[in-house]
Amino acid sequence: MKLGQATIKDIAKALNISSSTVSRALKDYPGISKETKEKVKELAKELNYRPNAVALSLRKSKSSTIGVIIPEVVHFFFSTVISGIEEVAYANGYNVILLQTNESLEREKAAVETMITNQIDGLLVSYSKETTSFEHFQKLIDFNYPIVFFDRIPDLQNTINVTVDDFSGAYSAVKHLIDQGYSKIVHLAGPKNLKISKDRQDGYLKALKEANISVREDWIVPCPLGTSEESETFSLQLLKGKDRPDAVFASNDIAAAGAIKAAKSLGLSVPEDFGAVGFSNWQFSSMIDPPLSTVSQPGFKIGEIAAGLLLDMIDNESEEAFQGKTEVLETRVIVRGSSLRKS
Amino acid sequence: MKLGQATIKDIAKALNISSSTVSRALKDYPGISKETKEKVKELAKELNYRPNAVALSLRKSKSSTIGVIIPEVVHFFFSTVISGIEEVAYANGYNVILLQTNESLEREKAAVETMITNQIDGLLVSYSKETTSFEHFQKLIDFNYPIVFFDRIPDLQNTINVTVDDFSGAYSAVKHLIDQGYSKIVHLAGPKNLKISKDRQDGYLKALKEANISVREDWIVPCPLGTSEESETFSLQLLKGKDRPDAVFASNDIAAAGAIKAAKSLGLSVPEDFGAVGFSNWQFSSMIDPPLSTVSQPGFKIGEIAAGLLLDMIDNESEEAFQGKTEVLETRVIVRGSSLRKS
């Protein structure tokens, strides 16, 4: 955006309405009152507002390609989402290009620029662990650029999101551990800035509370890296401590696998002495020993729904398609050997 | 290409020289004799040759974006290659977009079209299991469009390739099994149309031959799907047979893991009764029980080198940068619990 040129945001601020209302008013979309439209247009004229070049090129383009911005392509969950996206996209004559951010905000911003430069018709985004401000996305949303967030959904108004019920997935996983007779349950938590981490932790807390198990703050261990080595180190410390935990609920399968490794290295038997449940149902999870219990997310379904919502915005530029909404899909606990003491 | 219009290929055929020589001659590149240049230009004029629009747009574009076409992003080996590519690309101001083909030729062709439509500056390609003809790539090569093949390299003239020494990797893996006292070694082979499958099988055969172990054709089992279930089924059949194999060398880690699962389900102990070595060192391989021995490929290094060669073609359009060559990197056997009987 050029300095000194009025933006949609300026107009929105001045009139105390949302940017997308301004944008739609300027385009004479239905669903905006005549009065608002007139006010917006008047102010736009007064402030000498002109849609900028980026915005125009964004709206004019039609490359029949949609872009997916993801933290890591190797993450099994994301790969299943990608498959769902591709299924819907190809069936509708769209190609799919992927950009991975490697959990870096800088790369994420570069990815957004690349998508714009390449005149991609719309974006599906799961943002990085580093992302705490969302201006690079807000800019696009203000121009009614089609964008759908999945899994990791932002704290922004009027976005279109597809995610899973992490809270009840985590709750069910911990309830399952309690049902199996475990009571000293550690939580290996995910990165703090992700809503999914908070939701999983909240589910853990609810299950403990319901069973009248008191919460120990030192047993909620943040694992920012999410590697097997990291959780192995943390788990060893806890398992060597005086008051030994008897189970772990980890916010991802890799961390759960690291905890199992730690327990086995200390001669504990899994699941008898130590139980473990992960999250996401990675490809390897059924192959380790014992096979890992986990919370499965419907990745393919997430991809299908997110792509469907995006294509709806691209092909059918109706007011309704751009209406903010969040689709929440159910998760499912898969019980395997790592947590099955009673059968 | 329009019907009835002469192409570089027509000129090449008529003069019995390669398409890339024709292309370079028409552009007055150094390294082509004056005589050849004159002959080519004369015939081009005679046949009313004009570089077509696709070619022109390919050469004019400068999006500072390179594209990577890969079979599957979730494959751990490819994800390490991608990391290497991104490292070099970002350091040189290029962005990277990925397209996965899901091992489908049709999607691969669509991916090439998408890359051209989006004016991507150059391509890194590992082709699909279905790809047996390479016209969709040859077309690009004929226009001197920058393209580097990695891992799976095509049977085409004058391409630029980066791959690993699959033959000696496989040879060393099987030699290691023989050194550990295994002699009845099955090979779970990869898809037939990939050169890497052939090379790995040839390495297996060489190691057996060198140790005077006779080859049994029924112990070379093609696993076209490459899934754990597939190899588990095949392994169960072999292990239940009269003459039971005592080890497996699989062309990938997933297949090796399936064989271990089959052996364990029959009460055999690994590595005592049955040994296993895979290929590629997947992320899960050190996490299964027992940890899987495997042949590690320098994925990151492959990515770095391939991206370096590609950027050389893009930034420095010299004759030399476009000269066909194949870089072959060394592999390394990683010995873990699944094949270590003697220590």
XYZ file of C-alpha atoms in Angstrom:
686
model
C 0.000 0.000 0.000
C 1.344 3.430 -0.883
C 1.896 5.858 1.941
C -0.602 8.656 2.165
C -3.307 6.810 0.274
C -6.537 6.134 2.144
C -7.307 2.491 2.718
C -10.430 0.479 3.392
C -9.230 0.277 6.979
C -9.208 4.081 7.283
C -12.786 4.264 6.072
C -13.849 1.437 8.375
C -12.236 3.145 11.352
C -13.790 6.498 10.606
C -17.277 4.995 10.311
C -16.776 2.446 13.079
C -17.739 -0.504 10.869
C -15.750 -3.547 9.737
C -13.334 -3.460 6.814
C -15.238 -6.160 5.013
C -18.456 -4.141 5.264
C -16.626 -1.212 3.658
C -15.229 -3.431 0.957
C -18.636 -4.922 0.205
C -20.359 -1.561 0.321
C -17.934 -0.200 -2.275
C -18.759 -3.152 -4.522
C -22.525 -2.789 -4.060
C -22.859 -6.272 -2.613
C -26.319 -7.185 -1.350
C -26.903 -7.417 2.384
C -25.444 -3.988 3.147
C -27.963 -1.246 3.827
C -28.410 1.565 1.334
C -27.550 4.039 4.043
C -24.218 2.368 4.870
C -23.347 2.128 1.200
C -23.942 5.820 0.724
C -21.926 6.776 3.800
C -19.023 4.571 2.733
C -18.980 5.822 -0.842
C -19.168 9.424 0.241
C -16.240 9.070 2.624
C -14.267 7.067 0.077
C -14.669 9.924 -2.394
C -13.760 12.497 0.222
C -10.610 10.610 1.233
C -9.734 9.980 -2.404
C -9.812 6.214 -1.882
C -8.789 4.054 -4.807
C -8.558 0.263 -4.721
C -4.866 -0.402 -4.967
C -3.062 -2.414 -7.587
C -2.465 -5.425 -5.403
C -6.150 -5.610 -4.589
C -7.146 -5.272 -8.225
C -4.728 -7.923 -9.373
C -5.943 -10.153 -6.549
C -9.538 -9.890 -7.659
C -8.955 -10.038 -11.381
C -6.748 -13.088 -11.352
C -8.069 -16.471 -12.286
C -5.250 -18.948 -12.333
C -7.422 -21.955 -11.383
C -4.874 -22.603 -8.685
C -5.386 -22.513 -4.959
C -2.570 -22.214 -2.459
C -2.058 -24.006 0.838
C 0.210 -22.495 3.487
C 1.173 -25.039 6.117
C 3.777 -25.287 8.874
C 5.280 -28.621 7.765
C 4.386 -30.912 4.911
C 5.972 -33.926 6.626
C 3.516 -33.729 9.539
C 1.190 -36.654 8.883
C -1.908 -34.747 9.955
C -1.228 -31.948 7.472
C -0.541 -34.453 4.718
C -3.995 -35.962 5.219
C -5.538 -32.467 5.121
C -3.660 -31.813 1.867
C -5.099 -35.014 0.388
C -8.622 -33.852 1.242
C -7.956 -30.420 -0.265
C -6.549 -31.946 -3.448
C -9.505 -34.277 -3.792
C -11.994 -31.393 -3.894
C -9.744 -29.045 -5.866
C -8.973 -31.495 -8.684
C -12.615 -32.520 -8.922
C -13.435 -28.849 -9.538
C -10.669 -28.157 -12.041
C -8.302 -26.433 -9.616
C -4.647 -27.163 -9.022
C -3.076 -26.972 -5.603
C 0.281 -25.513 -4.692
C 1.827 -25.873 -1.267
C 4.121 -23.591 0.674
C 5.605 -24.686 3.952
C 6.611 -22.114 6.512
C 8.736 -24.375 8.681
C 6.952 -22.749 11.630
C 8.604 -19.415 10.761
C 6.610 -16.155 10.673
C 9.068 -14.612 8.236
C 8.601 -17.465 5.779
C 4.857 -17.273 6.267
C 4.854 -13.614 5.222
C 7.036 -14.489 2.219
C 4.616 -17.301 1.375
C 1.676 -14.873 1.349
C 3.611 -12.551 -0.976
C 4.479 -15.450 -3.276
C 0.832 -16.440 -3.474
C -0.153 -12.889 -4.421
C 2.652 -12.536 -6.962
C 1.575 -15.760 -8.573
C -2.068 -14.659 -8.676
C -3.345 -17.632 -6.786
C -7.159 -17.602 -6.633
C -7.472 -18.307 -2.921
C -5.623 -19.493 0.147
C -5.984 -22.216 2.749
C -3.872 -21.439 5.794
C -2.671 -23.111 8.942
C -0.347 -20.539 10.460
C 3.052 -21.012 12.111
C 3.905 -21.450 15.788
C 5.622 -18.057 15.653
C 2.580 -16.196 14.355
C 1.034 -13.975 17.025
C -0.048 -11.030 14.863
C -2.147 -11.560 11.776
C -1.752 -8.377 9.744
C -0.408 -10.209 6.709
C -3.684 -12.111 6.565
C -5.923 -9.217 7.646
C -4.693 -7.227 4.632
C -6.002 -9.942 2.322
C -9.268 -10.333 4.216
C -9.881 -6.586 3.958
C -9.835 -6.936 0.178
C -12.263 -9.858 0.269
C -9.513 -12.138 -0.943
C -10.759 -15.723 -0.485
C -9.024 -17.279 2.500
C -9.954 -20.171 4.793
C -8.073 -21.101 7.962
C -7.847 -24.712 9.086
C -6.718 -26.485 12.261
C -4.928 -23.461 13.708
C -7.487 -20.692 13.557
C -6.681 -17.030 14.168
C -8.034 -14.551 16.634
C -9.558 -12.351 13.927
C -13.086 -11.236 13.201
C -15.170 -12.628 10.378
C -12.765 -15.328 9.233
C -13.819 -18.644 7.785
C -12.380 -21.552 9.723
C -12.378 -25.323 9.833
C -11.022 -27.016 12.907
C -11.556 -29.970 15.200
C -12.893 -30.140 18.716
C -9.511 -30.344 20.429
C -11.044 -29.713 23.809
C -13.324 -32.734 23.839
C -10.699 -34.888 22.101
C -8.264 -34.159 24.937
C -10.988 -34.578 27.553
C -11.930 -38.014 26.192
C -8.288 -39.112 26.018
C -7.617 -38.214 29.663
C -10.950 -39.673 30.772
C -9.902 -42.920 29.057
C -6.622 -42.918 31.048
C -8.542 -42.366 34.286
C -10.968 -45.182 33.372
C -7.936 -47.438 32.944
C -6.908 -46.729 36.519
C -4.228 -44.096 35.941
C -4.379 -41.123 38.280
C -0.990 -39.399 38.189
C -1.214 -38.026 34.699
C 1.312 -35.624 33.209
C 0.438 -33.338 30.305
C 3.096 -32.666 27.681
C 1.655 -29.448 26.267
C 1.986 -27.807 22.838
C 3.224 -24.323 21.848
C 1.519 -21.652 23.954
C 0.378 -19.327 21.145
C -1.726 -21.988 19.422
C -5.377 -22.168 20.391
C -5.245 -25.940 19.878
C -2.630 -26.196 22.659
C -4.837 -24.284 25.054
C -7.912 -26.347 24.131
C -6.066 -29.634 24.635
C -4.770 -28.483 27.986
C -8.266 -27.356 29.017
C -9.663 -30.780 28.088
C -6.974 -32.399 30.251
C -7.874 -30.104 33.157
C -11.599 -30.777 32.840
C -11.138 -34.568 32.938
C -8.937 -34.332 36.050
C -11.353 -31.983 37.768
C -14.316 -34.220 37.000
C -12.487 -37.162 38.599
C -11.479 -35.064 41.610
C -7.801 -35.420 40.780
C -5.887 -32.345 41.865
C -3.868 -30.541 39.240
C -0.117 -30.211 39.647
C 1.290 -27.229 37.772
C 4.704 -28.937 37.519
C 3.054 -31.806 35.663
C 1.935 -29.531 32.831
C 5.116 -29.429 30.793
C 5.348 -27.209 27.696
C 7.176 -28.905 24.821
C 7.787 -26.043 22.397
C 9.900 -28.114 19.967
C 7.576 -31.081 19.797
C 10.459 -33.493 19.162
C 10.824 -36.987 20.568
C 14.163 -36.048 22.199
C 12.663 -33.054 23.978
C 9.841 -35.049 25.537
C 12.192 -37.931 26.374
C 14.384 -35.526 28.370
C 11.435 -33.955 30.209
C 9.834 -37.360 30.854
C 13.060 -38.809 32.260
C 13.243 -35.934 34.734
C 9.658 -36.512 35.885
C 9.946 -40.312 36.019
C 13.138 -40.159 38.065
C 11.476 -37.771 40.536
C 10.216 -38.799 43.942
C 6.545 -38.809 43.085
C 6.470 -40.739 39.836
C 3.648 -40.067 37.320
C 1.861 -43.161 36.011
C 0.684 -41.815 32.679
C 1.111 -39.100 30.092
C -1.294 -37.278 27.837
C 0.779 -35.557 25.155
C -0.415 -32.899 22.742
C 1.165 -34.849 19.884
C 2.214 -38.429 19.111
C 5.913 -37.656 18.773
C 6.005 -36.341 22.334
C 4.049 -39.386 23.580
C 6.525 -41.692 21.819
C 9.410 -39.879 23.538
C 7.740 -40.412 26.924
C 7.314 -44.145 26.221
C 10.987 -44.352 25.271
C 11.926 -42.682 28.559
C 9.715 -45.029 30.593
C 11.099 -48.129 28.858
C 14.673 -46.953 29.359
C 14.001 -46.868 33.120
C 12.695 -50.439 33.052
C 9.046 -49.465 33.433
C 6.581 -51.543 31.497
C 4.045 -49.868 29.245
C 1.060 -49.878 29.800
C 1.278 -51.667 33.193
C 3.495 -49.123 35.007
C 3.066 -46.208 32.682
C 0.349 -45.347 30.184
C 0.514 -42.980 27.231
C -1.918 -41.278 24.873
C -0.880 -38.902 22.096
C -2.756 -36.665 19.690
C -3.104 -36.721 15.872
C -2.658 -40.399 14.977
C 0.597 -40.121 13.080
C 1.542 -42.740 10.539
C 4.154 -44.309 12.843
C 1.905 -44.482 15.897
C 0.524 -47.949 15.248
C 4.016 -49.249 14.443
C 5.803 -48.479 17.706
C 5.919 -50.860 20.670
C 3.457 -50.871 22.311
C 1.250 -49.291 19.648
C 0.317 -45.784 20.721
C -3.180 -44.755 21.783
C -4.049 -41.404 20.302
C -6.755 -38.920 19.391
C -7.507 -39.074 15.697
C -8.494 -35.953 13.822
C -10.431 -36.206 10.566
C -7.657 -34.605 8.481
C -9.028 -35.625 5.105
C -12.477 -34.315 6.024
C -10.984 -31.018 7.252
C -9.257 -30.626 3.891
C -12.405 -31.422 1.929
C -14.565 -28.981 3.876
C -11.984 -26.196 3.874
C -11.446 -26.528 0.114
C -15.208 -26.581 -0.454
C -15.658 -23.334 1.495
C -12.781 -21.729 -0.389
C -14.064 -22.703 -3.834
C -17.441 -21.346 -2.805
C -15.821 -17.958 -2.156
C -13.878 -18.053 -5.427
C -16.590 -19.258 -7.768
C -19.629 -17.725 -6.190
C -18.690 -14.329 -4.819
C -21.866 -14.037 -2.771
C -22.094 -12.203 0.515
C -22.931 -15.507 2.183
C -19.798 -17.286 1.004
C -17.709 -14.586 2.723
C -19.695 -14.673 5.974
C -17.427 -15.511 8.932
C -18.008 -19.012 10.303
C -16.206 -21.852 12.057
C -16.829 -25.517 11.282
C -15.831 -27.746 14.178
C -15.325 -31.455 13.466
C -15.335 -34.260 16.005
C -12.240 -36.194 17.090
C -12.063 -39.828 18.176
C -9.904 -41.645 20.756
C -8.117 -44.672 19.273
C -7.240 -47.064 22.073
C -4.110 -49.152 21.485
C -1.608 -51.038 23.640
C 0.067 -48.026 25.242
C -2.887 -47.295 27.526
C -4.936 -50.492 27.697
C -4.416 -52.014 31.164
C -7.908 -53.439 31.539
C -9.710 -55.062 28.667
C 2.141 -25.937 -30.006
C 0.076 -25.075 -33.039
C -0.396 -27.712 -35.657
C 1.539 -27.137 -38.841
C 4.144 -24.958 -37.238
C 7.713 -26.215 -37.316
C 9.234 -26.976 -33.949
C 12.757 -27.213 -32.615
C 12.260 -30.958 -32.670
C 11.533 -30.914 -36.417
C 14.737 -29.007 -37.060
C 16.715 -31.323 -34.782
C 15.346 -34.387 -36.533
C 16.054 -33.039 -39.998
C 19.670 -32.205 -39.105
C 20.182 -35.276 -36.882
C 21.290 -33.186 -33.904
C 19.768 -32.747 -30.444
C 16.910 -30.367 -29.704
C 18.980 -28.486 -27.166
C 21.730 -27.920 -29.746
C 19.114 -26.439 -32.063
C 17.745 -24.255 -29.298
C 21.184 -22.997 -28.333
C 22.226 -22.475 -31.941
C 19.160 -20.295 -32.517
C 20.140 -18.211 -29.494
C 23.783 -17.880 -30.567
C 25.029 -19.550 -27.409
C 28.789 -20.206 -27.300
C 30.020 -23.778 -27.621
C 28.084 -24.492 -30.830
C 30.102 -24.425 -34.041
C 29.540 -21.635 -36.517
C 28.708 -24.230 -39.146
C 25.960 -25.809 -37.025
C 24.515 -22.428 -36.160
C 24.293 -21.501 -39.828
C 22.698 -24.801 -40.783
C 20.134 -24.519 -38.009
C 19.209 -20.927 -38.748
C 18.893 -21.611 -42.442
C 16.551 -24.536 -41.895
C 14.579 -22.609 -39.256
C 13.987 -19.859 -41.807
C 13.085 -22.337 -44.499
C 10.568 -24.117 -42.233
C 9.201 -20.791 -40.992
C 10.113 -21.639 -37.409
C 9.031 -19.169 -34.738
C 9.569 -19.639 -31.006
C 6.074 -20.153 -29.651
C 4.276 -18.148 -27.029
C 4.696 -20.675 -24.274
C 8.420 -20.709 -24.830
C 8.659 -16.936 -24.861
C 6.636 -16.574 -21.698
C 8.747 -19.266 -20.079
C 11.955 -17.402 -20.811
C 10.716 -13.925 -20.049
C 9.257 -14.739 -16.657
C 11.050 -13.886 -13.457
C 8.855 -14.637 -10.495
C 11.723 -15.406 -8.083
C 9.904 -18.615 -7.348
C 11.053 -22.134 -8.047
C 8.759 -25.126 -8.147
C 9.244 -28.618 -6.773
C 7.240 -31.516 -8.186
C 7.310 -34.534 -5.887
C 5.356 -37.767 -5.551
C 4.400 -37.323 -1.889
C 5.221 -34.587 0.594
C 4.638 -36.873 3.575
C 7.480 -39.176 2.536
C 10.205 -38.350 5.050
C 12.987 -38.565 2.474
C 11.297 -36.019 0.217
C 10.661 -33.726 3.156
C 14.380 -33.638 3.919
C 15.116 -32.894 0.258
C 12.588 -30.038 0.403
C 14.361 -28.619 3.458
C 17.663 -28.614 1.558
C 16.037 -26.948 -1.446
C 14.415 -24.277 0.732
C 17.688 -23.572 2.500
C 19.447 -22.681 -0.759
C 16.431 -20.991 -2.344
C 15.694 -18.631 0.569
C 19.372 -17.752 0.912
C 19.270 -16.638 -2.723
C 16.003 -14.705 -2.533
C 13.815 -17.383 -4.115
C 10.572 -18.795 -2.798
C 9.655 -22.420 -3.186
C 6.279 -23.863 -4.112
C 5.502 -27.554 -3.948
C 3.179 -29.687 -6.019
C 2.576 -33.293 -5.123
C 1.550 -35.749 -7.800
C 0.363 -38.527 -5.502
C 2.290 -40.859 -7.821
C -0.137 -40.027 -10.641
C 1.080 -39.219 -14.164
C -2.048 -37.206 -14.885
C -1.458 -34.985 -11.861
C 2.197 -34.674 -12.789
C 1.240 -33.306 -16.209
C -1.214 -30.910 -14.550
C 1.536 -29.853 -12.146
C 3.852 -28.986 -15.051
C 1.084 -26.905 -16.646
C 0.425 -25.119 -13.337
C 4.096 -24.258 -13.015
C 4.140 -22.788 -16.533
C 0.902 -20.870 -16.002
C 2.316 -19.380 -12.839
C 5.564 -18.423 -14.568
C 7.756 -20.302 -12.156
C 11.450 -19.662 -12.907
C 12.567 -23.278 -12.800
C 11.605 -26.767 -11.715
C 12.993 -29.495 -9.492
C 11.360 -32.821 -10.287
C 11.116 -36.300 -8.864
C 8.640 -38.006 -11.149
C 5.773 -40.357 -10.278
C 5.713 -44.146 -10.207
C 3.330 -44.051 -13.179
C 5.635 -41.980 -15.375
C 7.138 -44.023 -18.175
C 7.183 -41.423 -20.943
C 8.741 -38.029 -20.392
C 7.329 -35.820 -23.142
C 5.861 -33.325 -20.697
C 9.378 -32.678 -19.417
C 11.128 -32.987 -22.791
C 8.990 -30.128 -24.111
C 10.379 -27.858 -21.395
C 13.944 -29.068 -21.864
C 13.703 -28.333 -25.587
C 13.038 -24.694 -24.722
C 16.005 -24.567 -22.338
C 13.613 -24.164 -19.444
C 15.631 -24.718 -16.251
C 14.841 -28.141 -14.829
C 16.751 -30.464 -12.497
C 15.720 -34.029 -11.679
C 16.448 -35.526 -8.287
C 16.307 -39.029 -6.778
C 14.227 -40.506 -9.598
C 16.088 -39.565 -12.729
C 14.664 -39.958 -16.213
C 15.895 -41.838 -19.222
C 16.407 -38.684 -21.283
C 19.436 -37.141 -22.919
C 21.234 -34.102 -21.546
C 19.260 -33.740 -18.336
C 20.696 -32.432 -15.095
C 20.272 -34.909 -12.271
C 21.074 -35.386 -8.612
C 20.677 -38.827 -7.133
C 22.210 -41.233 -4.660
C 24.165 -44.402 -5.216
C 21.271 -46.781 -4.603
C 23.226 -49.715 -5.949
C 26.049 -49.546 -3.434
C 23.659 -48.602 -0.629
C 21.684 -51.794 -1.248
C 24.866 -53.816 -1.704
C 26.247 -52.627 1.654
C 22.936 -53.303 3.419
C 22.765 -56.899 2.190
C 26.484 -57.439 2.839
C 25.830 -56.301 6.421
C 23.039 -58.904 6.767
C 25.365 -61.619 5.445
C 28.115 -60.489 7.853
C 25.599 -60.895 10.669
C 25.112 -64.544 9.696
C 21.880 -64.273 7.708
C 21.833 -66.257 4.483
C 18.205 -66.693 3.449
C 17.508 -63.127 2.525
C 14.296 -61.981 0.858
C 14.124 -58.752 -1.153
C 10.949 -56.683 -0.968
C 11.416 -54.712 -4.177
C 10.130 -51.282 -5.277
C 8.046 -50.240 -8.295
C 9.495 -51.672 -11.507
C 9.601 -48.486 -13.599
C 11.871 -46.630 -11.177
C 15.594 -46.850 -11.798
C 16.159 -46.722 -8.034
C 14.201 -49.987 -7.666
C 16.355 -51.689 -10.253
C 19.563 -50.351 -8.686
C 18.569 -51.531 -5.216
C 17.705 -54.963 -6.536
C 21.004 -55.143 -8.425
C 22.891 -54.265 -5.221
C 21.060 -57.082 -3.433
C 21.960 -59.518 -6.221
C 25.621 -58.493 -6.210
C 25.991 -59.037 -2.460
C 24.393 -62.503 -2.674
C 26.534 -63.464 -5.638
C 29.709 -62.312 -3.928
C 28.865 -64.500 -0.924
C 28.001 -67.476 -3.171
C 24.393 -67.450 -2.039
C 22.123 -68.615 -4.811
C 19.341 -66.304 -5.863
C 15.730 -67.453 -5.530
C 13.420 -65.645 -7.918
C 10.447 -66.268 -5.603
C 12.279 -64.375 -2.880
C 12.367 -61.185 -4.921
C 8.907 -59.829 -4.157
C 7.659 -56.676 -5.886
C 5.735 -54.393 -3.498
C 4.110 -51.898 -5.859
C 2.065 -50.161 -3.132
C 4.890 -49.803 -0.659
C 2.510 -49.980 2.321
C 3.125 -51.757 5.611
C 0.031 -53.937 5.111
C 1.185 -55.089 1.671
C 4.591 -56.204 2.891
C 3.085 -57.776 6.020
C 0.843 -59.942 3.830
C 3.684 -60.992 1.518
C 6.036 -61.593 4.451
C 3.508 -63.773 6.276
C 3.191 -65.960 3.169
C 6.964 -66.382 2.924
C 7.504 -66.919 6.646
C 4.784 -69.572 6.817
C 6.323 -71.404 3.854
C 8.361 -74.590 4.137
C 11.752 -72.976 3.623
C 11.628 -69.986 5.907
C 13.737 -66.876 5.072
C 15.853 -65.523 7.937
C 16.093 -61.898 6.841
C 14.638 -59.216 4.617
C 16.170 -56.361 2.691
C 13.325 -54.000 1.760
C 13.477 -51.161 -0.738
C 11.853 -48.881 1.852
C 11.439 -48.671 5.609
C 7.666 -49.048 5.598
C 7.960 -52.415 3.855
C 10.694 -53.502 6.301
C 8.467 -52.513 9.238
C 5.644 -54.612 7.782
C 7.968 -57.622 7.547
C 9.034 -57.192 11.201
C 5.369 -57.037 12.209
C 4.717 -60.294 10.315
C 7.702 -62.041 11.934
C 6.706 -60.912 15.428
C 3.104 -62.033 14.886
C 4.439 -65.554 14.191
C 6.425 -65.534 17.424
C 9.800 -65.084 15.749
C 12.250 -62.862 17.571
C 13.917 -60.006 15.752
C 16.879 -59.914 15.144
C 17.667 -63.443 16.469
C 15.345 -65.432 14.177
C 14.712 -62.810 11.559
C 16.697 -59.727 10.548
C 15.504 -56.666 8.661
C 17.063 -53.711 6.854
C 15.066 -50.990 5.104
C 15.951 -48.051 2.899
C 15.618 -44.267 3.395
C 15.780 -43.819 7.187
C 12.246 -42.616 7.759
C 11.421 -40.590 10.835
C 9.653 -43.504 12.540
C 12.417 -46.042 11.884
C 14.339 -45.441 15.088
C 11.111 -45.505 17.107
C 9.819 -48.980 16.259
C 10.761 -52.104 18.198
C 13.417 -53.191 17.547
C 14.725 -50.003 15.950
C 15.081 -50.534 12.211
C 18.424 -50.757 10.421
C 18.293 -48.815 7.184
C 20.202 -47.154 4.394
C 20.295 -43.417 4.884
C 20.260 -41.088 1.916
C 21.585 -37.549 2.228
C 18.209 -35.929 1.478
C 19.122 -32.451 2.668
C 22.342 -32.527 0.630
C 20.441 -33.705 -2.465
C 18.094 -30.737 -2.064
C 20.924 -28.268 -1.602
C 22.839 -29.488 -4.640
C 19.772 -29.731 -6.877
C 18.639 -26.212 -5.944
C 22.169 -24.892 -6.511
C 22.295 -26.387 -9.997
C 18.837 -24.984 -10.789
C 19.637 -21.452 -9.617
C 22.802 -21.642 -11.691
C 20.646 -22.283 -14.763
C 18.206 -19.502 -13.881
C 20.647 -16.775 -12.885
C 23.527 -17.548 -15.156
C 22.160 -18.744 -18.457
C 25.522 -20.047 -19.606
C 25.959 -23.013 -21.873
C 27.768 -24.789 -19.062
C 24.899 -24.457 -16.586
C 22.663 -26.310 -19.067
C 25.174 -29.075 -19.787
C 23.732 -32.504 -18.965
C 25.251 -34.061 -15.857
C 24.439 -36.434 -13.005
C 25.645 -35.903 -9.449
C 25.682 -39.150 -7.483
C 25.844 -38.923 -3.687
C 26.885 -41.664 -1.301
C 24.510 -43.533 1.010
C 25.291 -44.972 4.449
C 24.054 -48.086 6.266
C 22.696 -47.285 9.744
C 22.856 -50.425 11.869
C 20.188 -50.688 14.569
C 18.567 -53.461 16.592
C 16.617 -55.092 13.760
C 19.721 -56.652 12.187
C 22.384 -56.676 14.890
C 22.828 -60.292 16.020
C 26.555 -60.066 16.721
C 28.092 -57.020 18.326
